[in-house]
Every structure is written in C-alpha cells, then in structure tokens.
Tab-separated table of C-alpha atoms and ligand atoms in Angstrom:
chain	number	residue	atom	x	y	z
A	1	MET	CA	0.000	0.000	0.000
A	2	LEU	CA	2.769	2.414	0.895
A	3	GLU	CA	4.719	1.703	-2.276
A	4	ASN	CA	2.558	3.985	-4.382
A	5	ILE	CA	1.990	6.881	-2.007
A	6	GLU	CA	2.394	10.286	-3.514
A	7	ILE	CA	5.369	12.229	-2.260
A	8	ASN	CA	4.073	15.501	-0.921
A	9	ILE	CA	6.855	17.900	-0.102
A	10	LYS	CA	4.679	20.950	-0.616
A	11	GLU	CA	2.056	21.841	1.934
A	12	ASP	CA	-1.498	21.658	0.673
A	13	LYS	CA	-3.702	24.686	1.133
A	14	GLU	CA	-6.328	22.392	2.615
A	15	ASP	CA	-4.716	21.719	5.980
A	16	LYS	CA	-6.666	18.511	6.673
A	17	GLU	CA	-4.698	16.808	3.915
A	18	ASN	CA	-1.514	17.289	5.897
A	19	ILE	CA	-0.477	14.733	8.513
A	20	LYS	CA	1.451	16.413	11.323
A	21	ILE	CA	3.656	14.191	13.458
A	22	LEU	CA	5.476	15.286	16.604
A	23	GLY	CA	8.728	13.273	16.811
A	24	ILE	CA	10.600	12.795	20.102
A	25	GLU	CA	14.136	11.374	20.339
A	26	THR	CA	16.066	10.695	23.578
A	27	SER	CA	18.055	7.512	22.873
A	28	CYS	CA	21.499	8.942	23.748
A	29	ASP	CA	22.608	12.433	24.835
A	30	GLU	CA	20.392	14.558	22.556
A	31	THR	CA	16.935	15.610	23.768
A	32	ALA	CA	15.178	16.340	20.483
A	33	ALA	CA	11.673	17.118	19.243
A	34	SER	CA	10.365	18.112	15.851
A	35	VAL	CA	7.143	18.626	13.919
A	36	VAL	CA	7.152	17.114	10.435
A	37	ILE	CA	4.373	17.259	7.857
A	38	ASN	CA	3.721	14.257	5.590
A	39	GLY	CA	7.035	12.664	6.580
A	40	ARG	CA	9.079	15.201	4.622
A	41	ILE	CA	8.405	18.843	5.461
A	42	VAL	CA	10.260	19.872	8.615
A	43	LYS	CA	8.342	22.610	10.452
A	44	SER	CA	10.621	22.656	13.511
A	45	ASN	CA	13.690	20.805	14.737
A	46	VAL	CA	14.774	21.442	18.323
A	47	ILE	CA	17.854	19.679	19.702
A	48	SER	CA	19.308	20.126	23.166
A	49	SER	CA	22.536	18.181	23.548
A	50	SER	CA	24.232	17.391	26.835
A	51	SER	CA	27.466	16.537	24.971
A	52	GLU	CA	29.301	19.640	26.198
A	53	TYR	CA	28.397	18.716	29.758
A	54	GLN	CA	29.327	15.055	29.085
A	55	SER	CA	32.726	16.122	27.725
A	56	ILE	CA	33.810	16.733	31.348
A	57	PHE	CA	33.631	12.920	31.724
A	58	GLY	CA	35.202	12.176	28.307
A	59	GLY	CA	32.082	10.354	27.050
A	60	VAL	CA	28.376	9.796	27.681
A	61	VAL	CA	27.560	8.859	31.284
A	62	PRO	CA	24.153	7.126	31.003
A	63	GLU	CA	22.716	8.396	34.289
A	64	VAL	CA	23.795	11.961	33.511
A	65	ALA	CA	22.145	11.678	30.064
A	66	SER	CA	18.845	10.459	31.602
A	67	ARG	CA	18.815	13.283	34.139
A	68	LYS	CA	19.499	15.889	31.433
A	69	HIS	CA	16.607	14.479	29.365
A	70	ILE	CA	14.282	14.841	32.371
A	71	GLU	CA	15.306	18.472	32.805
A	72	ASN	CA	15.013	19.354	29.118
A	73	ILE	CA	12.256	17.325	27.494
A	74	GLY	CA	9.298	19.521	28.474
A	75	LYS	CA	10.994	22.682	27.187
A	76	VAL	CA	12.218	21.001	23.992
A	77	VAL	CA	8.763	19.638	23.066
A	78	ASP	CA	7.097	23.004	23.857
A	79	LYS	CA	9.603	24.834	21.678
A	80	SER	CA	9.143	22.388	18.791
A	81	LEU	CA	5.404	23.143	18.750
A	82	LYS	CA	5.955	26.908	19.107
A	83	ASP	CA	8.612	26.989	16.339
A	84	ALA	CA	6.242	25.048	14.058
A	85	LYS	CA	3.389	27.436	14.978
A	86	ILE	CA	1.237	24.369	15.591
A	87	THR	CA	-0.837	23.553	18.668
A	88	LEU	CA	-0.810	20.110	20.262
A	89	LYS	CA	-4.467	19.697	19.234
A	90	GLU	CA	-3.450	19.833	15.564
A	91	ILE	CA	-0.925	16.980	15.921
A	92	ASN	CA	-2.118	13.691	14.369
A	93	ALA	CA	0.289	11.402	16.251
A	94	ILE	CA	3.298	11.453	18.593
A	95	ALA	CA	6.229	9.322	17.402
A	96	VAL	CA	8.934	8.403	19.908
A	97	THR	CA	12.122	6.315	19.881
A	98	ASN	CA	11.765	3.209	22.078
A	99	SER	CA	14.849	1.210	20.925
A	100	PRO	CA	17.816	0.763	20.668
A	101	GLY	CA	19.768	3.129	22.942
A	102	LEU	CA	20.575	3.898	26.565
A	103	ILE	CA	17.690	2.402	28.505
A	104	GLY	CA	17.312	5.244	31.034
A	105	SER	CA	17.373	7.825	28.242
A	106	LEU	CA	14.817	5.928	26.142
A	107	LEU	CA	12.461	5.594	29.122
A	108	VAL	CA	12.366	9.375	29.636
A	109	GLY	CA	11.232	10.039	26.047
A	110	LEU	CA	8.880	7.067	25.906
A	111	ASN	CA	7.116	7.919	29.161
A	112	PHE	CA	6.859	11.584	28.215
A	113	ALA	CA	5.241	10.597	24.897
A	114	LYS	CA	2.866	8.168	26.618
A	115	ALA	CA	1.778	10.794	29.144
A	116	LEU	CA	1.266	13.394	26.418
A	117	SER	CA	-0.683	10.884	24.333
A	118	TYR	CA	-2.873	9.841	27.276
A	119	ALA	CA	-3.580	13.391	28.407
A	120	SER	CA	-4.320	14.771	24.948
A	121	ASN	CA	-5.954	11.706	23.364
A	122	ILE	CA	-3.476	11.725	20.492
A	123	PRO	CA	-2.182	8.301	19.358
A	124	PHE	CA	1.478	7.510	19.859
A	125	ILE	CA	3.799	5.425	17.710
A	126	ALA	CA	6.978	3.709	18.956
A	127	VAL	CA	9.849	4.032	16.471
A	128	ASN	CA	13.133	2.131	16.161
A	129	HIS	CA	16.047	4.582	16.170
A	130	LEU	CA	17.613	2.947	13.080
A	131	HIS	CA	14.325	3.161	11.202
A	132	GLY	CA	14.507	6.835	12.209
A	133	HIS	CA	18.002	7.225	10.728
A	134	ILE	CA	16.828	5.617	7.450
A	135	SER	CA	13.822	7.969	7.409
A	136	SER	CA	16.131	11.013	7.811
A	137	CYS	CA	16.755	10.456	4.072
A	138	TYR	CA	13.131	11.472	3.325
A	139	LEU	CA	13.400	14.855	5.097
A	140	GLU	CA	13.241	17.739	2.639
A	141	SER	CA	13.877	15.322	-0.213
A	142	ASN	CA	12.129	13.314	-2.933
A	143	ILE	CA	13.997	10.033	-2.472
A	144	LYS	CA	11.792	6.934	-2.559
A	145	PRO	CA	12.558	3.265	-1.801
A	146	PRO	CA	14.103	1.058	-3.018
A	147	PHE	CA	17.635	2.185	-2.213
A	148	MET	CA	20.800	1.044	-0.453
A	149	CYS	CA	21.275	2.737	2.913
A	150	LEU	CA	24.476	2.886	4.926
A	151	ILE	CA	23.787	3.812	8.566
A	152	VAL	CA	26.981	4.980	10.239
A	153	SER	CA	26.669	6.274	13.785
A	154	GLY	CA	28.152	6.041	17.266
A	155	GLY	CA	26.359	2.773	17.912
A	156	HIS	CA	25.817	1.239	14.463
A	157	THR	CA	27.404	0.402	11.140
A	158	LEU	CA	24.746	-1.151	8.944
A	159	LEU	CA	24.164	-1.741	5.263
A	160	VAL	CA	20.433	-1.949	4.650
A	161	HIS	CA	18.437	-2.706	1.524
A	162	VAL	CA	15.465	-0.348	1.993
A	163	LYS	CA	12.802	-2.193	0.025
A	164	ASP	CA	9.888	0.004	1.048
A	165	TYR	CA	9.057	2.614	3.715
A	166	LEU	CA	8.390	-0.156	6.250
A	167	LYS	CA	10.389	-2.998	4.758
A	168	ASN	CA	14.160	-3.341	5.189
A	169	GLU	CA	16.685	-6.113	4.820
A	170	ILE	CA	19.962	-5.859	6.771
A	171	LEU	CA	22.794	-6.890	4.439
A	172	GLY	CA	25.774	-6.218	6.713
A	173	THR	CA	26.573	-5.052	10.218
A	174	THR	CA	29.571	-4.617	12.506
A	175	THR	CA	30.848	-7.651	14.365
A	176	ASP	CA	32.339	-5.469	17.134
A	177	ASP	CA	32.697	-1.653	17.348
A	178	ALA	CA	30.673	0.825	15.296
A	179	VAL	CA	32.597	3.200	13.042
A	180	GLY	CA	31.569	6.291	15.087
A	181	GLU	CA	32.637	4.507	18.266
A	182	ALA	CA	36.062	3.822	16.677
A	183	TYR	CA	36.325	7.532	15.744
A	184	ASP	CA	35.474	8.570	19.303
A	185	LYS	CA	37.961	6.089	20.839
A	186	ILE	CA	40.852	7.079	18.560
A	187	ALA	CA	40.039	10.757	19.133
A	188	ARG	CA	40.294	10.158	22.859
A	189	ILE	CA	43.681	8.436	22.432
A	190	LEU	CA	44.808	11.498	20.449
A	191	ASP	CA	43.638	13.746	23.342
A	192	LEU	CA	40.814	15.332	21.319
A	193	PRO	CA	37.809	16.390	23.425
A	194	TYR	CA	34.505	14.474	23.318
A	195	PRO	CA	32.631	14.115	20.951
A	196	GLY	CA	35.804	13.259	19.059
A	197	GLY	CA	34.490	12.207	15.608
A	198	PRO	CA	34.136	15.714	14.098
A	199	LYS	CA	37.429	16.866	15.677
A	200	LEU	CA	39.297	13.856	14.301
A	201	ASP	CA	37.761	14.595	10.882
A	202	ASN	CA	39.184	18.175	11.071
A	203	LEU	CA	42.604	17.006	12.225
A	204	ALA	CA	42.750	14.387	9.427
A	205	SER	CA	42.210	17.102	6.816
A	206	ILE	CA	45.681	18.522	7.549
A	207	GLY	CA	47.460	15.150	7.859
A	208	LYS	CA	49.125	12.719	5.447
A	209	LYS	CA	47.683	9.245	4.849
A	210	ASN	CA	51.148	7.723	5.233
A	211	ILE	CA	50.623	5.000	7.875
A	212	ASP	CA	49.314	1.657	6.682
A	213	PHE	CA	46.492	0.668	9.055
A	214	PRO	CA	44.591	-2.554	8.178
A	215	MET	CA	41.041	-2.882	6.876
A	216	SER	CA	39.109	-5.884	8.263
A	217	PHE	CA	37.014	-8.259	6.110
A	218	ALA	CA	38.054	-6.338	3.003
A	219	ASN	CA	37.986	-9.409	0.804
A	220	ASP	CA	34.626	-10.903	1.549
A	221	GLY	CA	31.087	-10.369	2.802
A	222	LEU	CA	29.250	-7.219	3.800
A	223	ASN	CA	30.037	-7.194	7.522
A	224	PHE	CA	32.383	-4.737	9.221
A	225	SER	CA	34.904	-4.876	12.066
A	226	TYR	CA	36.660	-1.921	13.697
A	227	SER	CA	38.351	-3.450	16.753
A	228	GLY	CA	41.440	-4.571	14.755
A	229	LEU	CA	41.897	-1.087	13.306
A	230	LYS	CA	41.590	0.453	16.766
A	231	SER	CA	44.195	-1.958	18.231
A	232	SER	CA	46.584	-1.303	15.390
A	233	VAL	CA	46.400	2.492	15.933
A	234	ILE	CA	47.075	1.966	19.660
A	235	ASN	CA	49.986	-0.414	18.877
A	236	TYR	CA	51.463	2.101	16.428
A	237	ILE	CA	51.354	4.901	19.033
A	238	ASN	CA	52.906	2.640	21.722
A	239	THR	CA	55.683	1.496	19.369
A	240	GLN	CA	56.485	5.100	18.398
A	241	LYS	CA	56.662	6.019	22.103
A	242	MET	CA	58.977	3.057	22.871
A	243	LYS	CA	61.279	4.019	19.990
A	244	ASN	CA	61.163	7.671	21.103
A	245	SER	CA	59.952	8.454	17.589
A	246	GLU	CA	57.769	11.404	16.725
A	247	ILE	CA	53.979	10.985	16.986
A	248	ILE	CA	52.364	13.089	14.295
A	249	LYS	CA	48.725	13.213	15.364
A	250	GLU	CA	47.365	14.614	12.119
A	251	ASP	CA	49.018	11.811	10.093
A	252	ILE	CA	47.614	9.189	12.474
A	253	ALA	CA	44.161	10.816	12.115
A	254	ALA	CA	44.352	10.928	8.296
A	255	SER	CA	45.629	7.329	8.032
A	256	PHE	CA	43.023	6.014	10.498
A	257	GLN	CA	40.294	7.892	8.622
A	258	LYS	CA	41.415	6.410	5.289
A	259	ALA	CA	41.231	2.830	6.638
A	260	ALA	CA	37.923	3.445	8.459
A	261	ILE	CA	36.139	5.023	5.474
A	262	ASP	CA	37.687	3.163	2.515
A	263	ILE	CA	36.268	-0.116	3.832
A	264	LEU	CA	32.770	1.447	3.864
A	265	ILE	CA	33.168	2.343	0.184
A	266	ILE	CA	34.379	-1.192	-0.694
A	267	LYS	CA	31.304	-2.672	1.002
A	268	ILE	CA	28.859	-0.211	-0.584
A	269	LYS	CA	30.267	-1.097	-3.990
A	270	ARG	CA	29.922	-4.823	-3.270
A	271	ALA	CA	26.352	-4.383	-1.974
A	272	LEU	CA	25.413	-2.438	-5.115
A	273	GLU	CA	26.821	-5.217	-7.309
A	274	ASN	CA	24.834	-7.835	-5.338
A	275	THR	CA	21.515	-5.983	-5.334
A	276	LYS	CA	21.720	-4.093	-8.646
A	277	LEU	CA	20.350	-1.000	-6.852
A	278	ASN	CA	21.345	2.339	-8.323
A	279	THR	CA	20.748	4.705	-5.381
A	280	VAL	CA	22.815	4.905	-2.188
A	281	ALA	CA	21.816	6.927	0.861
A	282	ILE	CA	24.124	7.553	3.816
A	283	CYS	CA	22.851	8.596	7.228
A	284	GLY	CA	23.825	8.684	10.912
A	285	GLY	CA	26.353	10.962	12.611
A	286	VAL	CA	29.379	9.719	10.637
A	287	ALA	CA	27.595	10.744	7.407
A	288	CYS	CA	28.777	14.280	8.390
A	289	ASN	CA	32.353	13.114	7.755
A	290	SER	CA	34.085	15.091	5.019
A	291	TYR	CA	36.225	12.206	3.667
A	292	LEU	CA	33.182	9.891	3.544
A	293	ARG	CA	31.194	12.543	1.653
A	294	TYR	CA	34.075	13.038	-0.792
A	295	SER	CA	34.609	9.270	-1.271
A	296	VAL	CA	30.919	8.606	-1.835
A	297	SER	CA	30.566	11.324	-4.460
A	298	LYS	CA	33.627	9.869	-6.226
A	299	LEU	CA	31.984	6.433	-6.127
A	300	ALA	CA	28.794	7.913	-7.560
A	301	LYS	CA	30.673	9.207	-10.603
A	302	GLU	CA	32.688	6.018	-11.105
A	303	GLU	CA	29.745	3.630	-10.705
A	304	ASN	CA	27.097	5.918	-12.206
A	305	VAL	CA	24.807	5.672	-9.182
A	306	ASN	CA	22.715	8.301	-7.395
A	307	ILE	CA	23.836	9.428	-3.969
A	308	HIS	CA	21.690	10.942	-1.271
A	309	ILE	CA	23.059	12.318	2.022
A	310	PRO	CA	20.685	14.255	4.301
A	311	LYS	CA	21.692	17.706	5.610
A	312	THR	CA	24.186	17.306	8.461
A	313	ILE	CA	21.590	18.460	11.025
A	314	TYR	CA	19.457	15.425	10.053
A	315	CYS	CA	22.444	13.015	10.088
A	316	THR	CA	23.112	13.304	13.819
A	317	ASP	CA	20.303	12.377	16.222
A	318	ASN	CA	17.158	14.481	15.815
A	319	GLY	CA	13.386	14.312	16.303
A	320	ALA	CA	12.513	14.993	12.643
A	321	MET	CA	13.752	11.567	11.502
A	322	ILE	CA	11.606	9.923	14.203
A	323	ALA	CA	8.575	11.943	13.069
A	324	SER	CA	9.203	10.869	9.463
A	325	ALA	CA	9.422	7.166	10.402
A	326	GLY	CA	6.280	7.676	12.515
A	327	PHE	CA	4.443	9.138	9.511
A	328	TYR	CA	4.891	5.945	7.472
A	329	LYS	CA	3.760	3.835	10.433
A	330	PHE	CA	0.772	6.220	10.831
A	331	LEU	CA	-0.244	5.602	7.204
A	332	ASN	CA	-0.092	1.878	7.956
A	333	LYS	CA	-2.103	2.413	11.193
A	334	GLU	CA	0.730	0.988	13.331
A	335	PHE	CA	-0.092	2.628	16.656
A	336	SER	CA	1.391	1.644	20.030
A	337	ASP	CA	-0.358	1.086	23.352
A	338	LEU	CA	0.442	2.251	26.866
A	339	ALA	CA	2.142	-1.078	27.716
A	340	THR	CA	4.872	-0.419	25.105
A	341	ASN	CA	8.331	-0.861	26.627
A	342	ALA	CA	11.824	0.459	25.783
A	343	TYR	CA	14.700	-1.833	24.734
A	344	SER	CA	18.426	-1.078	24.793
A	345	THR	CA	19.079	-3.515	21.935
A	346	ASN	CA	16.736	-4.485	19.162
A	347	PRO	CA	17.781	-6.362	16.030
A	348	HIS	CA	14.506	-5.539	14.243
A	349	ILE	CA	14.710	-2.210	12.446
A	350	ILE	CA	10.928	-2.107	12.175
B	1	LIG	O1	23.840	9.343	14.792
B	1	LIG	P1	24.548	9.922	15.945
B	1	LIG	O2	24.287	11.371	16.279
B	1	LIG	O3	24.268	9.133	17.261
B	1	LIG	C1	24.145	7.744	17.318
B	1	LIG	O4	23.056	7.220	16.995
B	1	LIG	O5	25.178	7.115	17.666
B	1	LIG	O6	26.111	9.691	15.684
B	1	LIG	C2	27.090	10.156	16.576
B	1	LIG	C3	28.434	9.655	16.077
B	1	LIG	C4	29.564	9.929	17.080
B	1	LIG	O7	30.346	8.756	17.196
B	1	LIG	C5	30.334	11.063	16.422
B	1	LIG	O8	31.701	11.093	16.777
B	1	LIG	C6	30.154	10.695	14.955
B	1	LIG	O9	28.803	10.329	14.853
B	1	LIG	N1	30.450	11.846	14.064
B	1	LIG	C7	31.485	11.868	13.199
B	1	LIG	C8	31.451	13.125	12.555
B	1	LIG	N2	30.384	13.833	13.049
B	1	LIG	C9	29.791	13.024	13.965
B	1	LIG	N3	32.408	10.935	12.914
B	1	LIG	C10	33.331	11.246	11.976
B	1	LIG	N4	33.380	12.437	11.327
B	1	LIG	C11	32.464	13.401	11.585
B	1	LIG	N5	32.518	14.573	10.934
B	2	LIG	ZN1	21.626	7.854	16.052
C-alpha cells in the first residue's frame, strides 16, 4: 500500500490533507523534538545536547544523560510546537524512539510521549532509532525506496536494503565496534575532546595518509569490524613512544580515517553489485564526515549511481527523523499502546 503513495513535499492549502507528526528522540545524549508534515516537510527541529556537559567525563555517562533528558524534554517539546506554529491539538500522532539506545534515556522520552498521548488523546507510535536514521533520508527530499542505505553512527554500522518505507533487509553489520565509536575512541587516544568524531575529521584534513592501518574483512562479505583497526592504531602509538619516535597526530588521524572510510566504500560497492540497486543513501552521525562525503561522491561518478546524504543536522540524532518514520507507520495504522516498553538492543529495524 505504501509503495505507491504520492510524495508531498509541498504543503497543501487544505490543511486537513496534511499529517502532522510530533517526533521525540532521547536515545542517547540529545533531547530532540520536531514537527514534520507528511514525513518530509520539517516545520521545527529542536535539539538540546548534553554533549558539552558530558565532555567533562570524556564520554556519555548514562545516568547523567537520563537526568538531562528529564530536565530538558518539556521545554524542547514546547519549543518544537511553538517553532512550528502548531498547537498540540493539531498533531495527528506522537512518534517516539523506544529502541535501541541507553535504557534510562529511552524511558524518559517514551514515558513523556505516553503521558502526552494519554492526556491529549493523540495516538502515539513507537519508532526504532535505526528506522529513524533511514527515514532522515526522506526529510526535505524526494527520495523513494528502493535504495541502499548505509547507517553509520556512534552505535551502528549497517548496510540496509530499503525495500519500502516499512520494509528493510539488513545486508551487513559490525561484528564489534561501530565506526563512530572507533572515531570517538581514537580521538580520545589522540587527546581530542569528546565528541571526538568531528574533531578527528578536522585534524585528518591537515594530515598525510602515510601510515598503513589494516582494513578488516576487506575481501569478503558485507560485515564490518573496527576493533582490529583500533588496536593497530594503539599499537602504532605505543611502538612510536617506545622508539622515542615522533607521533604526528594529524598523520595518524588521516591514516586512520582512510582505513575506516575506505572499507565502507568497498562494502557499498559490493552491496550495489549484489543488489543491482542504483541509489545509495548515507545517514547517521558519521555521514557528516568530510572524507566519507568526498569518497561517496567519487563512487557515484565512477559507478554511475545516485547518492543521497541528508543535511548534516538530520544526520546526527534528531526528532525529525523519528517523526518521518512515525508518519509511514501512521499511514499503515501501526499505533502503540500504553504497555509499550523500551529496549536497549533491538535487532529488528521495524
Ligand atoms: O547518529 P549519531 O548522532 O548518534 C548515534 O546514533 O550514535 O552519531 C554520533 C556519532 C559519534 O560517534 C560522532 O563522533 C560521529 O557520529 N560523528 C562523526 C562526525 N560527526 C559526527 N564521525 C566522523 N566524522 C564526523 N565529521
Ligand atoms: Zn543515532
């Protein structure tokens, strides 16, 4: 049924035609809420991140994240409605992330959404965070399934065949660390402040790719592994220290980045060959990475495929992507009840 839906990225004059979803996201350290019309038109996008506060600890402390969500969620949701110039009464459904993520953080968003739904008699829809990341591709764009989607974030590295708005097949995943996690760990080793991914990306841009770090599983399959790469960067730094040799941080950053990203490109290429798809979308926080963006556009030219990368603000965690995923579940009448729970891990994207 959803396969043939019309893509409406212009608002109709007749307001009843427009489905307005309030999306709430609290799976990690961002408290986010957004109002999205028809899964694509973003009317507001409010994000309050505790990452600066978390940087004191060098990473996300789950209890601190949950407490920050409790402090911020009311204000963030209020602002998302005000910015959208929409009242709660006009909202058709409340979509909220209920898995995967930090359990305490998820519970804050989920319970807030349940309470709001109960008090205002508006249905609520539980959304998988990864389904949200895939749906970030629809925001302010015309892209339609089927397409190949690479989700690269702090917690996930997934290659997904998006067959329809509510139908995905996971083709490859990481067997250990996620690529964003590897970025954050190496950044920490290089004394870059948390969140390290973007800072490592900047440092790499002035370095030379002159250290040969290994790529795992390069020769077969569509799975990923980043623990070997991480160990080899640590070993390299330790060996340099033992030899009293110079440690050039920008060269380590550039060489690490080359190994971490080149393997993603190899796997995308292989997945395209296997599926014969001709569109690739990249989403999740690491999709902000400059070398990944450059490498993917090069691949697009070489392989003659279409590339879609959402705006950077929709790549990192946000409520708009959750609202968009919620819209497609709304069309399919997939509502949740008050007994819906939160889950820290969940292998099912939908
Ligand atoms: O999607 P996201 O906001 O949260 C998760 O669902 O995990 O992704 C956050 C991850 C972090 O690991 C962060 O370091 C990484 O995305 N990241 C980057 C860049 N910007 C964010 N990694 C590499 N280069 C970047 N420019
Ligand atoms: Zn995420």
